[in-house]
GROMACS .gro file of C-alpha atoms in nm:
model
  401
    1MET     CA    1  -0.648  -0.957   2.301
    2ARG     CA    2  -0.873  -0.676   2.426
    3SER     CA    3  -0.612  -0.573   2.679
    4VAL     CA    4  -0.344  -0.556   2.407
    5VAL     CA    5  -0.564  -0.338   2.184
    6ALA     CA    6  -0.659  -0.122   2.483
    7SER     CA    7  -0.295  -0.071   2.577
    8SER     CA    8  -0.221   0.037   2.218
    9TRP     CA    9  -0.516   0.277   2.182
   10ALA     CA   10  -0.291   0.582   2.147
   11LEU     CA   11  -0.091   0.422   1.869
   12PHE     CA   12  -0.402   0.303   1.685
   13LEU     CA   13  -0.574   0.641   1.717
   14GLY     CA   14  -0.268   0.830   1.594
   15PHE     CA   15  -0.221   0.589   1.306
   16ALA     CA   16  -0.590   0.614   1.207
   17ILE     CA   17  -0.563   0.994   1.188
   18LEU     CA   18  -0.239   0.961   0.992
   19MET     CA   19  -0.409   0.729   0.741
   20LEU     CA   20  -0.688   0.982   0.690
   21GLY     CA   21  -0.426   1.237   0.591
   22ASP     CA   22  -0.236   0.991   0.376
   23GLY     CA   23  -0.551   0.879   0.193
   24LEU     CA   24  -0.656   1.237   0.128
   25GLN     CA   25  -0.323   1.374   0.013
   26GLY     CA   26  -0.250   1.119  -0.260
   27THR     CA   27  -0.588   1.164  -0.431
   28LEU     CA   28  -0.587   1.540  -0.374
   29LEU     CA   29  -0.251   1.582  -0.546
   30ALA     CA   30  -0.350   1.365  -0.842
   31VAL     CA   31  -0.677   1.556  -0.890
   32ARG     CA   32  -0.507   1.893  -0.852
   33ALA     CA   33  -0.239   1.791  -1.102
   34SER     CA   34  -0.513   1.716  -1.356
   35LEU     CA   35  -0.685   2.047  -1.283
   36GLU     CA   36  -0.353   2.226  -1.336
   37ALA     CA   37  -0.318   2.046  -1.672
   38PHE     CA   38   0.006   1.873  -1.578
   39PRO     CA   39   0.104   1.633  -1.858
   40THR     CA   40  -0.003   1.277  -1.777
   41ALA     CA   41   0.358   1.159  -1.793
   42ALA     CA   42   0.462   1.431  -1.547
   43THR     CA   43   0.188   1.330  -1.305
   44GLY     CA   44   0.301   0.968  -1.325
   45ALA     CA   45   0.657   1.072  -1.247
   46ILE     CA   46   0.540   1.281  -0.951
   47MET     CA   47   0.345   0.990  -0.807
   48SER     CA   48   0.637   0.752  -0.860
   49THR     CA   49   0.879   0.972  -0.666
   50PHE     CA   50   0.674   0.909  -0.351
   51TYR     CA   51   0.763   0.540  -0.374
   52VAL     CA   52   1.128   0.619  -0.440
   53GLY     CA   53   1.129   0.814  -0.115
   54PHE     CA   54   0.929   0.543   0.062
   55LEU     CA   55   1.177   0.277  -0.042
   56GLY     CA   56   1.469   0.489   0.073
   57GLY     CA   57   1.295   0.570   0.400
   58SER     CA   58   1.214   0.208   0.473
   59LEU     CA   59   1.584   0.128   0.451
   60THR     CA   60   1.703   0.432   0.646
   61ALA     CA   61   1.434   0.492   0.910
   62PRO     CA   62   1.521   0.187   1.127
   63ARG     CA   63   1.863   0.338   1.197
   64ILE     CA   64   1.703   0.672   1.288
   65VAL     CA   65   1.462   0.503   1.529
   66GLU     CA   66   1.744   0.303   1.680
   67ARG     CA   67   1.941   0.623   1.740
   68VAL     CA   68   1.680   0.872   1.868
   69GLY     CA   69   1.379   0.658   1.966
   70HIS     CA   70   1.023   0.599   1.848
   71ILE     CA   71   0.843   0.909   1.973
   72ARG     CA   72   1.102   1.161   1.857
   73THR     CA   73   1.125   0.996   1.517
   74PHE     CA   74   0.746   0.987   1.476
   75ALA     CA   75   0.705   1.350   1.585
   76ALA     CA   76   0.986   1.477   1.364
   77LEU     CA   77   0.878   1.291   1.051
   78ALA     CA   78   0.510   1.379   1.099
   79SER     CA   79   0.602   1.746   1.135
   80LEU     CA   80   0.809   1.736   0.817
   81ALA     CA   81   0.536   1.551   0.625
   82SER     CA   82   0.281   1.806   0.751
   83ALA     CA   83   0.496   2.092   0.623
   84ALA     CA   84   0.555   1.921   0.288
   85ILE     CA   85   0.187   1.902   0.197
   86LEU     CA   86   0.146   2.274   0.269
   87ILE     CA   87   0.436   2.360   0.041
   88HIS     CA   88   0.257   2.171  -0.238
   89SER     CA   89  -0.017   2.434  -0.231
   90LEU     CA   90   0.233   2.722  -0.248
   91PHE     CA   91   0.449   2.604  -0.539
   92VAL     CA   92   0.233   2.426  -0.796
   93THR     CA   93   0.493   2.303  -1.045
   94PRO     CA   94   0.575   1.945  -1.151
   95LEU     CA   95   0.939   1.964  -1.047
   96THR     CA   96   0.860   2.104  -0.702
   97TRP     CA   97   0.589   1.847  -0.645
   98ALA     CA   98   0.817   1.562  -0.751
   99ALA     CA   99   1.077   1.670  -0.494
  100LEU     CA  100   0.812   1.711  -0.224
  101ARG     CA  101   0.658   1.371  -0.297
  102LEU     CA  102   1.002   1.213  -0.270
  103PHE     CA  103   1.043   1.377   0.070
  104SER     CA  104   0.691   1.279   0.182
  105GLY     CA  105   0.754   0.917   0.085
  106PHE     CA  106   1.065   0.912   0.302
  107CYS     CA  107   0.874   1.056   0.598
  108PHE     CA  108   0.580   0.816   0.568
  109ALA     CA  109   0.812   0.515   0.548
  110GLY     CA  110   0.959   0.619   0.882
  111LEU     CA  111   0.613   0.666   1.031
  112TYR     CA  112   0.521   0.311   0.927
  113VAL     CA  113   0.842   0.171   1.074
  114VAL     CA  114   0.772   0.340   1.408
  115THR     CA  115   0.410   0.223   1.418
  116GLU     CA  116   0.477  -0.137   1.325
  117SER     CA  117   0.781  -0.189   1.543
  118TRP     CA  118   0.584  -0.044   1.835
  119LEU     CA  119   0.297  -0.286   1.767
  120ASN     CA  120   0.544  -0.572   1.747
  121ASP     CA  121   0.665  -0.486   2.096
  122ARG     CA  122   0.306  -0.501   2.225
  123ALA     CA  123   0.227  -0.833   2.056
  124THR     CA  124   0.293  -1.190   2.165
  125ASN     CA  125   0.292  -1.502   1.950
  126GLN     CA  126  -0.069  -1.558   2.059
  127THR     CA  127  -0.193  -1.205   1.979
  128ARG     CA  128   0.027  -1.100   1.686
  129GLY     CA  129  -0.210  -1.216   1.412
  130GLN     CA  130  -0.514  -1.053   1.571
  131LEU     CA  131  -0.325  -0.731   1.638
  132LEU     CA  132  -0.211  -0.726   1.277
  133SER     CA  133  -0.571  -0.769   1.162
  134VAL     CA  134  -0.677  -0.465   1.365
  135TYR     CA  135  -0.383  -0.271   1.224
  136MET     CA  136  -0.473  -0.355   0.864
  137LEU     CA  137  -0.841  -0.278   0.925
  138ILE     CA  138  -0.745   0.067   1.051
  139THR     CA  139  -0.515   0.114   0.751
  140TYR     CA  140  -0.782   0.035   0.495
  141LEU     CA  141  -1.060   0.223   0.673
  142GLY     CA  142  -0.838   0.528   0.723
  143VAL     CA  143  -0.714   0.544   0.365
  144GLY     CA  144  -1.065   0.476   0.233
  145ALA     CA  145  -1.226   0.744   0.449
  146GLY     CA  146  -0.949   0.984   0.349
  147GLN     CA  147  -1.072   0.965  -0.011
  148LEU     CA  148  -1.414   1.091   0.097
  149LEU     CA  149  -1.262   1.398   0.265
  150LEU     CA  150  -1.192   1.524  -0.088
  151ASN     CA  151  -1.555   1.640  -0.095
  152LEU     CA  152  -1.511   1.893   0.186
  153ALA     CA  153  -1.362   2.171  -0.027
  154ASP     CA  154  -1.249   2.268  -0.377
  155PRO     CA  155  -0.918   2.095  -0.469
  156ARG     CA  156  -0.812   2.420  -0.639
  157GLU     CA  157  -0.809   2.602  -0.305
  158HIS     CA  158  -0.579   2.572  -0.003
  159ALA     CA  159  -0.835   2.425   0.236
  160LEU     CA  160  -0.777   2.056   0.162
  161PHE     CA  161  -0.400   2.099   0.180
  162ILE     CA  162  -0.442   2.263   0.520
  163LEU     CA  163  -0.676   1.985   0.635
  164THR     CA  164  -0.423   1.720   0.531
  165SER     CA  165  -0.149   1.904   0.720
  166VAL     CA  166  -0.369   1.927   1.030
  167LEU     CA  167  -0.447   1.556   1.023
  168ILE     CA  168  -0.082   1.456   0.991
  169SER     CA  169   0.016   1.695   1.272
  170VAL     CA  170  -0.264   1.584   1.507
  171ALA     CA  171  -0.166   1.219   1.457
  172VAL     CA  172   0.133   1.280   1.685
  173VAL     CA  173  -0.076   1.396   1.982
  174PRO     CA  174  -0.205   1.057   2.108
  175LEU     CA  175   0.148   0.917   2.113
  176LEU     CA  176   0.289   1.217   2.296
  177LEU     CA  177   0.015   1.192   2.560
  178SER     CA  178   0.048   0.815   2.604
  179ALA     CA  179   0.172   0.703   2.943
  180ARG     CA  180   0.316   0.381   2.802
  181PRO     CA  181   0.695   0.383   2.748
  182ALA     CA  182   0.829   0.347   2.397
  183PRO     CA  183   0.976   0.005   2.316
  184SER     CA  184   1.335  -0.075   2.240
  185PHE     CA  185   1.426  -0.119   1.876
  186GLU     CA  186   1.653  -0.366   1.705
  187THR     CA  187   1.726  -0.378   1.334
  188VAL     CA  188   1.691  -0.714   1.164
  189SER     CA  189   1.909  -0.901   0.921
  190ARG     CA  190   1.793  -0.933   0.561
  191VAL     CA  191   1.789  -1.187   0.282
  192SER     CA  192   1.894  -1.055  -0.058
  193LEU     CA  193   1.650  -1.046  -0.349
  194ARG     CA  194   1.867  -1.294  -0.538
  195GLN     CA  195   1.861  -1.540  -0.249
  196LEU     CA  196   1.486  -1.506  -0.205
  197TYR     CA  197   1.423  -1.543  -0.580
  198ARG     CA  198   1.606  -1.875  -0.575
  199ILE     CA  199   1.381  -1.985  -0.289
  200SER     CA  200   1.051  -1.844  -0.419
  201PRO     CA  201   1.052  -1.689  -0.769
  202LEU     CA  202   0.675  -1.637  -0.764
  203GLY     CA  203   0.690  -1.468  -0.425
  204VAL     CA  204   0.940  -1.209  -0.550
  205VAL     CA  205   0.782  -1.150  -0.892
  206GLY     CA  206   0.436  -1.142  -0.736
  207ALA     CA  207   0.543  -0.885  -0.475
  208ALA     CA  208   0.693  -0.664  -0.747
  209GLY     CA  209   0.387  -0.700  -0.970
  210THR     CA  210   0.136  -0.628  -0.696
  211GLY     CA  211   0.338  -0.328  -0.582
  212MET     CA  212   0.338  -0.201  -0.940
  213ALA     CA  213  -0.038  -0.248  -0.983
  214THR     CA  214  -0.130  -0.097  -0.647
  215ALA     CA  215   0.088   0.210  -0.694
  216ALA     CA  216  -0.044   0.254  -1.049
  217PHE     CA  217  -0.402   0.244  -0.924
  218PHE     CA  218  -0.359   0.484  -0.633
  219GLY     CA  219  -0.119   0.712  -0.819
  220MET     CA  220  -0.306   0.745  -1.148
  221GLY     CA  221  -0.661   0.641  -1.055
  222PRO     CA  222  -0.772   0.997  -0.974
  223VAL     CA  223  -0.616   1.119  -1.300
  224TYR     CA  224  -0.810   0.856  -1.494
  225ALA     CA  225  -1.133   0.942  -1.314
  226GLN     CA  226  -1.082   1.310  -1.382
  227SER     CA  227  -1.009   1.246  -1.749
  228ILE     CA  228  -1.338   1.060  -1.806
  229GLY     CA  229  -1.535   1.345  -1.654
  230LEU     CA  230  -1.617   1.219  -1.305
  231SER     CA  231  -1.698   1.485  -1.046
  232VAL     CA  232  -1.485   1.526  -0.736
  233ALA     CA  233  -1.749   1.337  -0.533
  234ARG     CA  234  -1.742   1.043  -0.773
  235ILE     CA  235  -1.364   1.045  -0.789
  236SER     CA  236  -1.358   0.997  -0.412
  237LEU     CA  237  -1.609   0.711  -0.444
  238PHE     CA  238  -1.404   0.561  -0.728
  239MET     CA  239  -1.095   0.541  -0.508
  240SER     CA  240  -1.284   0.426  -0.198
  241ALA     CA  241  -1.458   0.147  -0.390
  242ALA     CA  242  -1.133  -0.044  -0.440
  243ILE     CA  243  -1.057  -0.038  -0.068
  244ALA     CA  244  -1.412  -0.143   0.018
  245GLY     CA  245  -1.375  -0.438  -0.217
  246CYS     CA  246  -1.052  -0.538  -0.047
  247LEU     CA  247  -1.218  -0.531   0.295
  248LEU     CA  248  -1.489  -0.763   0.166
  249LEU     CA  249  -1.278  -1.015  -0.028
  250GLN     CA  250  -0.946  -1.032   0.158
  251TRP     CA  251  -1.057  -1.291   0.412
  252PRO     CA  252  -1.244  -1.521   0.166
  253ILE     CA  253  -0.938  -1.520  -0.062
  254GLY     CA  254  -0.710  -1.595   0.231
  255HIS     CA  255  -0.940  -1.873   0.349
  256LEU     CA  256  -0.922  -2.041   0.007
  257SER     CA  257  -0.545  -2.002  -0.015
  258ASP     CA  258  -0.501  -2.187   0.315
  259ARG     CA  259  -0.697  -2.486   0.182
  260LEU     CA  260  -0.590  -2.507  -0.184
  261ASP     CA  261  -0.268  -2.480  -0.381
  262ARG     CA  262  -0.181  -2.116  -0.316
  263ARG     CA  263  -0.039  -2.072  -0.665
  264GLY     CA  264  -0.367  -2.183  -0.819
  265VAL     CA  265  -0.561  -1.936  -0.604
  266LEU     CA  266  -0.319  -1.659  -0.701
  267THR     CA  267  -0.356  -1.749  -1.070
  268VAL     CA  268  -0.735  -1.739  -1.059
  269VAL     CA  269  -0.745  -1.419  -0.853
  270THR     CA  270  -0.504  -1.231  -1.079
  271ALA     CA  271  -0.690  -1.351  -1.390
  272LEU     CA  272  -1.020  -1.228  -1.248
  273ALA     CA  273  -0.858  -0.896  -1.155
  274ALA     CA  274  -0.736  -0.858  -1.514
  275ALA     CA  275  -1.085  -0.939  -1.641
  276ALA     CA  276  -1.242  -0.682  -1.407
  277ALA     CA  277  -0.998  -0.418  -1.534
  278VAL     CA  278  -1.084  -0.495  -1.898
  279LEU     CA  279  -1.459  -0.490  -1.829
  280ALA     CA  280  -1.425  -0.154  -1.655
  281ILE     CA  281  -1.324   0.009  -1.985
  282PRO     CA  282  -1.664  -0.021  -2.158
  283ALA     CA  283  -1.846   0.015  -1.825
  284ALA     CA  284  -1.700   0.364  -1.783
  285ARG     CA  285  -1.877   0.470  -2.104
  286GLU     CA  286  -2.211   0.320  -2.005
  287SER     CA  287  -2.265   0.372  -1.632
  288SER     CA  288  -2.066   0.520  -1.347
  289LEU     CA  289  -2.243   0.276  -1.112
  290TRP     CA  290  -2.113  -0.028  -1.303
  291LEU     CA  291  -1.770   0.132  -1.312
  292LEU     CA  292  -1.772   0.162  -0.932
  293VAL     CA  293  -1.887  -0.200  -0.897
  294LEU     CA  294  -1.607  -0.325  -1.121
  295VAL     CA  295  -1.349  -0.110  -0.943
  296ALA     CA  296  -1.465  -0.262  -0.614
  297VAL     CA  297  -1.428  -0.611  -0.763
  298PHE     CA  298  -1.087  -0.521  -0.901
  299GLY     CA  299  -0.968  -0.382  -0.565
  300GLY     CA  300  -1.109  -0.682  -0.381
  301LEU     CA  301  -0.908  -0.915  -0.603
  302SER     CA  302  -0.592  -0.711  -0.659
  303LEU     CA  303  -0.512  -0.561  -0.319
  304PRO     CA  304  -0.505  -0.893  -0.124
  305MET     CA  305  -0.257  -1.043  -0.370
  306TYR     CA  306   0.048  -0.908  -0.188
  307ALA     CA  307  -0.054  -1.109   0.117
  308LEU     CA  308  -0.085  -1.417  -0.105
  309CYS     CA  309   0.268  -1.361  -0.233
  310ILE     CA  310   0.402  -1.326   0.123
  311ALA     CA  311   0.226  -1.644   0.231
  312HIS     CA  312   0.350  -1.832  -0.076
  313ALA     CA  313   0.710  -1.723  -0.016
  314ASN     CA  314   0.682  -1.826   0.350
  315ASP     CA  315   0.572  -2.174   0.238
  316PHE     CA  316   0.930  -2.234   0.120
  317LEU     CA  317   1.116  -2.057   0.400
  318GLU     CA  318   1.237  -2.188   0.731
  319PRO     CA  319   1.080  -2.007   1.030
  320GLU     CA  320   1.406  -1.834   1.115
  321GLN     CA  321   1.430  -1.696   0.758
  322MET     CA  322   1.084  -1.536   0.741
  323VAL     CA  323   1.161  -1.211   0.919
  324ALA     CA  324   1.477  -1.146   0.719
  325ALA     CA  325   1.317  -1.247   0.389
  326SER     CA  326   1.028  -1.006   0.438
  327GLY     CA  327   1.269  -0.716   0.387
  328ALA     CA  328   1.350  -0.850   0.039
  329LEU     CA  329   0.977  -0.873  -0.039
  330VAL     CA  330   0.932  -0.510   0.069
  331LEU     CA  331   1.220  -0.416  -0.160
  332ALA     CA  332   1.064  -0.604  -0.452
  333SER     CA  333   0.725  -0.443  -0.398
  334GLY     CA  334   0.890  -0.103  -0.359
  335VAL     CA  335   1.071  -0.132  -0.691
  336GLY     CA  336   0.744  -0.236  -0.855
  337ALA     CA  337   0.565   0.059  -0.692
  338ILE     CA  338   0.818   0.302  -0.837
  339LEU     CA  339   0.746   0.168  -1.185
  340GLY     CA  340   0.367   0.159  -1.144
  341PRO     CA  341   0.256   0.522  -1.190
  342VAL     CA  342   0.520   0.586  -1.457
  343SER     CA  343   0.404   0.283  -1.657
  344ALA     CA  344   0.035   0.369  -1.623
  345SER     CA  345   0.096   0.731  -1.724
  346ALA     CA  346   0.296   0.620  -2.029
  347VAL     CA  347   0.020   0.386  -2.147
  348MET     CA  348  -0.239   0.659  -2.086
  349THR     CA  349  -0.031   0.901  -2.291
  350TRP     CA  350  -0.022   0.656  -2.582
  351PHE     CA  351  -0.377   0.515  -2.566
  352GLY     CA  352  -0.577   0.775  -2.377
  353ALA     CA  353  -0.773   0.724  -2.055
  354ASP     CA  354  -0.847   0.358  -2.138
  355GLY     CA  355  -0.475   0.291  -2.106
  356PHE     CA  356  -0.514   0.308  -1.727
  357PHE     CA  357  -0.716  -0.012  -1.706
  358TRP     CA  358  -0.526  -0.175  -1.993
  359CYS     CA  359  -0.205  -0.126  -1.795
  360LEU     CA  360  -0.358  -0.283  -1.482
  361ALA     CA  361  -0.498  -0.572  -1.686
  362VAL     CA  362  -0.162  -0.648  -1.849
  363ILE     CA  363   0.022  -0.643  -1.515
  364HIS     CA  364  -0.220  -0.897  -1.368
  365ALA     CA  365  -0.227  -1.111  -1.681
  366LEU     CA  366   0.153  -1.136  -1.682
  367LEU     CA  367   0.150  -1.230  -1.314
  368GLY     CA  368  -0.101  -1.504  -1.388
  369LEU     CA  369   0.111  -1.640  -1.672
  370PHE     CA  370   0.421  -1.642  -1.451
  371ALA     CA  371   0.226  -1.827  -1.180
  372ILE     CA  372   0.121  -2.091  -1.435
  373TYR     CA  373   0.483  -2.122  -1.547
  374ARG     CA  374   0.598  -2.175  -1.189
  375MET     CA  375   0.327  -2.438  -1.132
  376ALA     CA  376   0.476  -2.632  -1.422
  377ARG     CA  377   0.827  -2.601  -1.280
  378ARG     CA  378   0.772  -2.710  -0.919
  379HIS     CA  379   0.525  -2.924  -0.730
  380ALA     CA  380   0.293  -2.756  -0.483
  381ARG     CA  381   0.376  -2.758  -0.113
  382PRO     CA  382   0.146  -2.995   0.077
  383ILE     CA  383  -0.153  -2.804   0.216
  384ALA     CA  384  -0.071  -2.910   0.571
  385GLU     CA  385   0.275  -2.749   0.537
  386GLN     CA  386   0.155  -2.414   0.401
  387SER     CA  387   0.204  -2.113   0.627
  388PRO     CA  388  -0.118  -1.938   0.730
  389PHE     CA  389  -0.247  -1.644   0.528
  390ALA     CA  390  -0.225  -1.308   0.706
  391PRO     CA  391  -0.384  -0.981   0.588
  392ALA     CA  392  -0.134  -0.737   0.441
  393ALA     CA  393  -0.094  -0.441   0.214
  394TRP     CA  394   0.199  -0.388  -0.019
  395TRP     CA  395   0.327  -0.111   0.208
  396TRP     CA  396   0.311  -0.335   0.517
  397ARG     CA  397   0.660  -0.378   0.662
  398ARG     CA  398   0.631  -0.740   0.770
  399ASP     CA  399   0.987  -0.743   0.898
  400ARG     CA  400   0.861  -0.537   1.193
  401PHE     CA  401   0.626  -0.822   1.292
   0.00000   0.00000   0.00000
């Protein structure tokens, strides 16, 4: 395992730097939109366009990689994403930002495809799970640390936009200097959403719901924090707390799901996430510390749910179907992600800042109710036949592994 990680150091280093830039830019844009007094609905639409682009890029990028190769694709898309964030600081209008976020989403989808297909080439059946764990750890740590970079300068100025651009650009350097050859690339077949829904309704609905909740949190979380009067420093802590909670609770949740009826674990986890979201509403009025604690609990419960949905869907798939079916799960989560920021912004427009957590609570409550409904419709898979839990994020392209 150490030799595999060592041979992939350039890829991991470049991806870690890229995640710093990705974590910073999403929160930076949401905070700046609030400072510019963009309407809440407009900010939600801007954040949603990123996921429209991401979904389109995830479907298109494999063909680009297949045609021109990993390194050229990574370098080209990173350069374009680096330029896009700079243009945000030059033309501060909702329409321009929506177009740029769409473009950025497309670029980042391609960057993920390159990274994950490259890792897949390095992995074997014996090391794939461990390599994936390292990859997800880097993802969460990078995005979480990127939130804290918000404190380095005033979001109203150009400095943070320049820093984000530098990080995205520098992420290419380790790959370009790597002596290891790029792997070959083959596109994979897919299972349609309709086919997968017939096999695992909860897997599909759960993937869509978790994508919706995650995108709503990361897209509108900074707007909520700004609206309740948190400083820039506390906004960065607010966003980082959710990722820290995920790092702490993902493995315990996965451990339980491998030993109990996975649907029952999912039901309890989503119910607790909804409760944490509801409790965060009064906590925000009383103490910023308790708000951060509840956000950490919420993130620790909500963010691992996509992995639960993947594992549950795999429980009902044949081994040869899993790779193809994962593309349908990505599509479901992508559609949910597009709806997330728009839905949260609409509820916040109607009910004020509290609507942010009410929206998250309702999404998780509905998921829990659907899980209970599915438990009544079909018997659980025997524990011995359940597929093992693997760490994942909703943006993780499992079809590359």
